[in-house]
């Protein structure tokens, strides 16, 4: 299965935040949208970075005054992105190896088309496994 199939069912909405936003704004946005990471962007389309709950935890654990920090100071700037044609299996492996749970999907120009989380991938894999199980049960019961 390709990422395009996941985006076709979950939609292309990506919550972004400006790099100059404060950590308080970041906390409010993560809570308001009930997500674990936001793409950092100045225009809602190009990618400056990504910031997740884990970055917030690190900031609060290590900085004496975390509320004085801006999102740009805690985000990851080198963002791993994938095209619509990327395969879910391939991405699952990369996310496991590199220990991140979010991958923005972009076009050739680097514009945002959506975001895929490890939760979306687990959901799509479970759907696939269920279809395979039903096909096998049909084959066993009716002989194909
Ligand atoms: P996550 O598991 O997505 O909460 O993120 C764990 C760490 O990886 C955090 O420091 C994130 O900023 C970073 N991160 C998350 N997604 C990506 C990505 N697609 N590319 C690079 N770093 C990422």
Short mmCIF file of C-alpha atoms and ligand atoms in Angstrom, two decimals, residues 36-37 49-55 58 74-81 95 98-104, ligand 1:
data_model
loop_
_atom_site.label_atom_id
_atom_site.label_comp_id
_atom_site.label_asym_id
_atom_site.label_seq_id
_atom_site.Cartn_x
_atom_site.Cartn_y
_atom_site.Cartn_z
CA UNK A 36 1.62 14.45 18.87
CA UNK A 37 3.60 16.61 16.45
CA UNK A 49 11.09 21.73 10.84
CA UNK A 50 9.01 19.36 12.91
CA UNK A 51 8.30 19.52 16.63
CA UNK A 52 6.83 16.74 18.74
CA UNK A 53 5.84 15.94 22.30
CA UNK A 54 9.30 14.42 22.78
CA UNK A 55 11.00 17.76 22.00
CA UNK A 58 13.35 17.36 26.55
CA UNK A 74 13.55 22.92 20.14
CA UNK A 75 12.37 21.68 16.71
CA UNK A 76 14.17 19.16 14.48
CA UNK A 77 15.30 21.02 11.33
CA UNK A 78 16.37 18.02 9.25
CA UNK A 79 12.95 16.60 8.48
CA UNK A 80 12.52 13.21 6.89
CA UNK A 81 9.72 13.49 4.31
CA UNK A 95 10.19 5.08 11.45
CA UNK A 98 15.03 6.19 13.27
CA UNK A 99 12.62 6.35 16.19
CA UNK A 100 10.16 8.96 14.99
CA UNK A 101 6.43 8.59 14.69
CA UNK A 102 5.53 11.28 12.13
CA UNK A 103 6.40 11.74 8.46
CA UNK A 104 5.19 14.70 6.39
P1 LIG B 1 8.11 11.60 17.41
O1 LIG B 1 8.42 10.17 17.65
O2 LIG B 1 7.49 11.84 16.05
O3 LIG B 1 7.34 12.23 18.53
O4 LIG B 1 9.50 12.39 17.33
C1 LIG B 1 10.67 11.99 18.01
C2 LIG B 1 11.80 12.96 17.61
O5 LIG B 1 12.03 12.88 16.20
C3 LIG B 1 11.54 14.43 17.90
O6 LIG B 1 12.79 15.05 18.21
C4 LIG B 1 11.00 14.98 16.59
O7 LIG B 1 11.27 16.37 16.40
C5 LIG B 1 11.76 14.15 15.59
N1 LIG B 1 10.97 13.86 14.39
C6 LIG B 1 9.66 13.53 14.31
N2 LIG B 1 9.29 13.31 13.06
C7 LIG B 1 10.40 13.51 12.30
C8 LIG B 1 10.68 13.45 10.88
N3 LIG B 1 9.74 13.10 9.99
N4 LIG B 1 11.95 13.74 10.48
C9 LIG B 1 12.91 14.06 11.37
N5 LIG B 1 12.72 14.14 12.69
C10 LIG B 1 11.48 13.86 13.16
#
